[in-house]
Amino acid sequence: MSRHLPLHRGVSGLRNLSNSNDFWDSEVKDKTEKEDLDRNRASDQSYLSLRFPFRLLCPDNSPSKYGVTENGFASDPFSVGSPRSRHKLTVLFLKLSLVVIVILALTGSFWWTLSISTLSRGHIFHGYRRLQEQLVLDLWDIGELSLGASRMKEIDFCPEESENHIPCFNISENLALRYSDSSEYDRQCGQGSRQSCLVLPPVNYKIPLRWPTGRDVIWVANVKITGQEVFTSGSLTKRMMMLEEEQISFRSASLMFDGVEDYSHQIAEMIGLRNESNFIQAGVRTILDIGCGYGSFGAHLFSKQLLTMCIANYESSGSQVQLTLERGLPAMIGSFNAKQLPYPSLSFDMLHCARCGIDWDEKDGIFLIEVDRVLKPGGYFVWTSPLTNVQSFLRNKEKQKRWNFVRDFAENLCWELMSQQEETVLWKKTSKKNCYNSRKPGSGPPICSKGQDVESPYYQPLQNCIGGTHSRRWLPIEERPTWPSRSNLNKNELALYGLHSEELNEDTANSRTAVRNYWSLLSPLIFSDHPKRPGDEDPSPPYNMLRNVLDMNARYGGLNAALLEGGKSVWVMNVVPTSGPNYLPLILDRGYVGVLHDWREAFPTYPRTYDMVHADGLLSLETSQHRRCTMLDLFTEIDRLLRPEGWILIRDAAPLVESARALTTRLKWDARIIEIESNSDERLLICQKPFFKKQAM
């Protein structure tokens, strides 16, 4: 039974233009009407350029000659001589007059601002800026009034073939554009890559099971995989699952499967630890799992307070990322084919590759250079592959040649070969920068110049030089505070990111208050199957319906910190927009996971990924940019990322939140606005995505 938020849907009080025609004299000559019409049509183009602030962002991918365009613009041609056309001309004339008055007012206000003294400017700037923002929103609302009922038209559902589609990953289109050498699987975001429809779940989709049950058992119908793909999976962690009638079970403790617990215990021993529970004491908290199978390695380590981010290539069927996400575990699509990963240099404590399908000896070792870039000083690289098995060298000289290349190249990267057992090899990255200068001339890739060594590249081409050496964040993992102490940075550590402790403390305090408010508002609904009295502790899993949260504007990772501090059993994908300040290095150094992303583009994940989406200040950030996409584009992407019955929390300036609520009807979301504080100019929009079931054909 679908549980829906008992909220108000849509927008109330929307004003419509009157249909009265009393403004016009019915005896006016046709010639005069035509002349007026031509003049108004010429002016109409200038008005449309002011119509919708967000529309400056992305080109309209589905123009229509008549009717309503993608963002709600009415484009019906006037019918000369009709009462309706005369009324529309009057309305258009009034709107154009208002625009002229506004422009004149702004011009006069601008010159008046220039004429005041320097001392006075600081006092009025903030109020003047607020008036400008309100003016833009007023123009937006004026345009909406002329659209009437057409503005409220609901967005159509996507066709069935889009139920697992990810924009920017279109293999057939990439092949047509002559991408090859595995680059056809790469992310290619261009104009028209966004969807303008709502993605429906598969026919027999079911709400995921609650944690911790849902971490080990998923519904077959929720993912795109066949029984044959289950049984023929070759990866180490892929083989640790069992297909039942309607479910896939991941049982690492079963004797009939490879034991991930024994495997992780072996890695700990290779480092010199007693078991995997001691990873944290060795400075390991975050792990990048390349080609992660179906996430069993990360699922096991999750209980040890280790956070594993799974990345794998896009797959149209049997996707590793999709199944990992369905289990509620951190994952996203990422590829080593041609571009750098969207993570800063020196991001992870360990990188893991268990039969991940990457040929590390190809392209002159450039993939290993990228591993080195995202690995923290003193971090570990674990590689499990038949290629590393010494016994196979006796039978295959080609394998021996490939292994020798990887081993020698790793040495030239200043990696220490710590241990090799059967098919598993473990290296440790150097903690000392002077190691690179002590290498023999020409014995390895050079160090990147300061201009090349970009700390946070965004899908830039892979580089054939060693990065991260110019970073102020070069600090060995064994010298960092261990988890969870590393999440609380001191004054000197914050200085590395250009922050003062007061700024982080304020963000932390605000996030704590926000989490308390969110939980207070949502607990009776999220935990509706297990009611709790106000003030009681949150019930333990399996009653917790939230497994993960997408924070679309993470800032310093405050929401993540507040959720952990509050004892919430969720993980957060911290997204830092490319349009704002980049504090992703800070977030990752605090022991969280996150990624850099441009919200003009689709997020690199499958539909129905997250249980909750949080956006604090994102609308203000996007409207401040003159190249952003429409709010409707942004909300359509949120709908794709959110699972049925998932939640959306949008906190922003009151006018922006009111405008956002107007769009929720088109998206079929249940929504209501909450006043946060009586003296605050911010509002909170709470929405829930309904569960629309597709009928079987």
PDB file of N, CA and C in Angstrom, residues 179-219:
ATOM      1  N   TYR A 179      32.589   7.393 -31.831  1.00  0.00           N
ATOM      2  CA  TYR A 179      33.394   7.134 -30.640  1.00  0.00           C
ATOM      3  C   TYR A 179      33.757   5.651 -30.647  1.00  0.00           C
ATOM      4  N   SER A 180      34.988   5.334 -30.269  1.00  0.00           N
ATOM      5  CA  SER A 180      35.436   3.944 -30.286  1.00  0.00           C
ATOM      6  C   SER A 180      36.467   3.721 -29.193  1.00  0.00           C
ATOM      7  N   ASP A 181      37.053   2.550 -29.184  1.00  0.00           N
ATOM      8  CA  ASP A 181      38.083   2.203 -28.208  1.00  0.00           C
ATOM      9  C   ASP A 181      37.550   2.370 -26.789  1.00  0.00           C
ATOM     10  N   SER A 182      36.318   1.870 -26.552  1.00  0.00           N
ATOM     11  CA  SER A 182      35.623   1.916 -25.259  1.00  0.00           C
ATOM     12  C   SER A 182      35.130   3.301 -24.874  1.00  0.00           C
ATOM     13  N   SER A 183      35.443   4.352 -25.641  1.00  0.00           N
ATOM     14  CA  SER A 183      34.961   5.687 -25.300  1.00  0.00           C
ATOM     15  C   SER A 183      33.469   5.836 -25.572  1.00  0.00           C
ATOM     16  N   GLU A 184      32.874   4.874 -26.302  1.00  0.00           N
ATOM     17  CA  GLU A 184      31.431   4.927 -26.509  1.00  0.00           C
ATOM     18  C   GLU A 184      30.664   4.727 -25.209  1.00  0.00           C
ATOM     19  N   TYR A 185      31.330   4.149 -24.198  1.00  0.00           N
ATOM     20  CA  TYR A 185      30.703   3.964 -22.892  1.00  0.00           C
ATOM     21  C   TYR A 185      30.896   5.175 -21.982  1.00  0.00           C
ATOM     22  N   ASP A 186      31.654   6.167 -22.448  1.00  0.00           N
ATOM     23  CA  ASP A 186      31.924   7.346 -21.643  1.00  0.00           C
ATOM     24  C   ASP A 186      30.710   8.259 -21.597  1.00  0.00           C
ATOM     25  N   ARG A 187      30.777   9.128 -20.642  1.00  0.00           N
ATOM     26  CA  ARG A 187      29.737  10.143 -20.451  1.00  0.00           C
ATOM     27  C   ARG A 187      29.896  11.223 -21.519  1.00  0.00           C
ATOM     28  N   GLN A 188      28.821  11.475 -22.290  1.00  0.00           N
ATOM     29  CA  GLN A 188      28.839  12.489 -23.337  1.00  0.00           C
ATOM     30  C   GLN A 188      27.602  13.351 -23.155  1.00  0.00           C
ATOM     31  N   CYS A 189      27.744  14.470 -22.444  1.00  0.00           N
ATOM     32  CA  CYS A 189      26.614  15.355 -22.176  1.00  0.00           C
ATOM     33  C   CYS A 189      26.632  16.517 -23.158  1.00  0.00           C
ATOM     34  N   GLY A 190      25.599  16.616 -23.948  1.00  0.00           N
ATOM     35  CA  GLY A 190      25.472  17.723 -24.880  1.00  0.00           C
ATOM     36  C   GLY A 190      24.058  18.241 -24.877  1.00  0.00           C
ATOM     37  N   GLN A 191      23.776  19.139 -25.803  1.00  0.00           N
ATOM     38  CA  GLN A 191      22.423  19.668 -25.903  1.00  0.00           C
ATOM     39  C   GLN A 191      21.460  18.545 -26.262  1.00  0.00           C
ATOM     40  N   GLY A 192      20.313  18.540 -25.565  1.00  0.00           N
ATOM     41  CA  GLY A 192      19.314  17.523 -25.821  1.00  0.00           C
ATOM     42  C   GLY A 192      19.504  16.266 -25.022  1.00  0.00           C
ATOM     43  N   SER A 193      20.486  16.244 -24.100  1.00  0.00           N
ATOM     44  CA  SER A 193      20.725  15.029 -23.319  1.00  0.00           C
ATOM     45  C   SER A 193      19.751  14.890 -22.158  1.00  0.00           C
ATOM     46  N   ARG A 194      19.057  15.964 -21.803  1.00  0.00           N
ATOM     47  CA  ARG A 194      18.088  15.896 -20.714  1.00  0.00           C
ATOM     48  C   ARG A 194      16.782  15.277 -21.181  1.00  0.00           C
ATOM     49  N   GLN A 195      16.024  14.741 -20.209  1.00  0.00           N
ATOM     50  CA  GLN A 195      14.702  14.210 -20.514  1.00  0.00           C
ATOM     51  C   GLN A 195      13.648  15.224 -20.109  1.00  0.00           C
ATOM     52  N   SER A 196      12.577  15.317 -20.875  1.00  0.00           N
ATOM     53  CA  SER A 196      11.486  16.229 -20.554  1.00  0.00           C
ATOM     54  C   SER A 196      10.230  15.453 -20.191  1.00  0.00           C
ATOM     55  N   CYS A 197      10.424  14.266 -19.609  1.00  0.00           N
ATOM     56  CA  CYS A 197       9.304  13.425 -19.207  1.00  0.00           C
ATOM     57  C   CYS A 197       9.643  12.761 -17.877  1.00  0.00           C
ATOM     58  N   LEU A 198       8.648  12.138 -17.257  1.00  0.00           N
ATOM     59  CA  LEU A 198       8.822  11.489 -15.962  1.00  0.00           C
ATOM     60  C   LEU A 198       9.021   9.989 -16.160  1.00  0.00           C
ATOM     61  N   VAL A 199      10.070   9.444 -15.549  1.00  0.00           N
ATOM     62  CA  VAL A 199      10.418   8.038 -15.721  1.00  0.00           C
ATOM     63  C   VAL A 199       9.549   7.180 -14.810  1.00  0.00           C
ATOM     64  N   LEU A 200       8.843   6.244 -15.392  1.00  0.00           N
ATOM     65  CA  LEU A 200       8.026   5.303 -14.627  1.00  0.00           C
ATOM     66  C   LEU A 200       8.866   4.114 -14.172  1.00  0.00           C
ATOM     67  N   PRO A 201       8.551   3.525 -13.029  1.00  0.00           N
ATOM     68  CA  PRO A 201       9.264   2.311 -12.606  1.00  0.00           C
ATOM     69  C   PRO A 201       8.830   1.114 -13.445  1.00  0.00           C
ATOM     70  N   PRO A 202       9.590   0.010 -13.407  1.00  0.00           N
ATOM     71  CA  PRO A 202       9.184  -1.199 -14.132  1.00  0.00           C
ATOM     72  C   PRO A 202       7.806  -1.692 -13.669  1.00  0.00           C
ATOM     73  N   VAL A 203       7.235  -2.563 -14.452  1.00  0.00           N
ATOM     74  CA  VAL A 203       5.851  -3.017 -14.221  1.00  0.00           C
ATOM     75  C   VAL A 203       5.672  -3.579 -12.821  1.00  0.00           C
ATOM     76  N   ASN A 204       6.547  -4.468 -12.395  1.00  0.00           N
ATOM     77  CA  ASN A 204       6.378  -5.146 -11.107  1.00  0.00           C
ATOM     78  C   ASN A 204       7.258  -4.556 -10.003  1.00  0.00           C
ATOM     79  N   TYR A 205       7.595  -3.292 -10.145  1.00  0.00           N
ATOM     80  CA  TYR A 205       8.463  -2.632  -9.161  1.00  0.00           C
ATOM     81  C   TYR A 205       7.835  -2.666  -7.767  1.00  0.00           C
ATOM     82  N   LYS A 206       8.693  -2.889  -6.761  1.00  0.00           N
ATOM     83  CA  LYS A 206       8.250  -2.874  -5.365  1.00  0.00           C
ATOM     84  C   LYS A 206       9.168  -1.957  -4.557  1.00  0.00           C
ATOM     85  N   ILE A 207       8.594  -1.343  -3.524  1.00  0.00           N
ATOM     86  CA  ILE A 207       9.388  -0.491  -2.648  1.00  0.00           C
ATOM     87  C   ILE A 207      10.484  -1.343  -2.009  1.00  0.00           C
ATOM     88  N   PRO A 208      11.752  -0.882  -2.021  1.00  0.00           N
ATOM     89  CA  PRO A 208      12.842  -1.684  -1.443  1.00  0.00           C
ATOM     90  C   PRO A 208      12.590  -2.054   0.009  1.00  0.00           C
ATOM     91  N   LEU A 209      13.115  -3.204   0.396  1.00  0.00           N
ATOM     92  CA  LEU A 209      13.000  -3.652   1.779  1.00  0.00           C
ATOM     93  C   LEU A 209      13.806  -2.739   2.686  1.00  0.00           C
ATOM     94  N   ARG A 210      13.395  -2.646   3.920  1.00  0.00           N
ATOM     95  CA  ARG A 210      14.075  -1.768   4.864  1.00  0.00           C
ATOM     96  C   ARG A 210      15.415  -2.354   5.278  1.00  0.00           C
ATOM     97  N   TRP A 211      16.303  -1.447   5.635  1.00  0.00           N
ATOM     98  CA  TRP A 211      17.610  -1.886   6.139  1.00  0.00           C
ATOM     99  C   TRP A 211      17.448  -2.521   7.504  1.00  0.00           C
ATOM    100  N   PRO A 212      18.299  -3.488   7.869  1.00  0.00           N
ATOM    101  CA  PRO A 212      19.411  -4.005   7.061  1.00  0.00           C
ATOM    102  C   PRO A 212      19.004  -5.101   6.084  1.00  0.00           C
ATOM    103  N   THR A 213      17.735  -5.520   6.120  1.00  0.00           N
ATOM    104  CA  THR A 213      17.300  -6.591   5.212  1.00  0.00           C
ATOM    105  C   THR A 213      17.517  -6.204   3.765  1.00  0.00           C
ATOM    106  N   GLY A 214      17.178  -4.940   3.412  1.00  0.00           N
ATOM    107  CA  GLY A 214      17.291  -4.492   2.034  1.00  0.00           C
ATOM    108  C   GLY A 214      18.711  -4.416   1.520  1.00  0.00           C
ATOM    109  N   ARG A 215      19.694  -4.457   2.410  1.00  0.00           N
ATOM    110  CA  ARG A 215      21.089  -4.448   1.979  1.00  0.00           C
ATOM    111  C   ARG A 215      21.493  -5.807   1.419  1.00  0.00           C
ATOM    112  N   ASP A 216      20.817  -6.869   1.827  1.00  0.00           N
ATOM    113  CA  ASP A 216      21.175  -8.234   1.417  1.00  0.00           C
ATOM    114  C   ASP A 216      20.142  -8.899   0.523  1.00  0.00           C
ATOM    115  N   VAL A 217      18.954  -8.300   0.409  1.00  0.00           N
ATOM    116  CA  VAL A 217      17.885  -8.885  -0.409  1.00  0.00           C
ATOM    117  C   VAL A 217      17.210  -7.766  -1.202  1.00  0.00           C
ATOM    118  N   ILE A 218      17.148  -7.919  -2.521  1.00  0.00           N
ATOM    119  CA  ILE A 218      16.479  -6.935  -3.373  1.00  0.00           C
ATOM    120  C   ILE A 218      15.459  -7.640  -4.259  1.00  0.00           C
ATOM    121  N   TRP A 219      14.523  -6.858  -4.793  1.00  0.00           N
ATOM    122  CA  TRP A 219      13.515  -7.400  -5.704  1.00  0.00           C
ATOM    123  C   TRP A 219      14.075  -7.481  -7.125  1.00  0.00           C
TER     124      TRP A 219
END
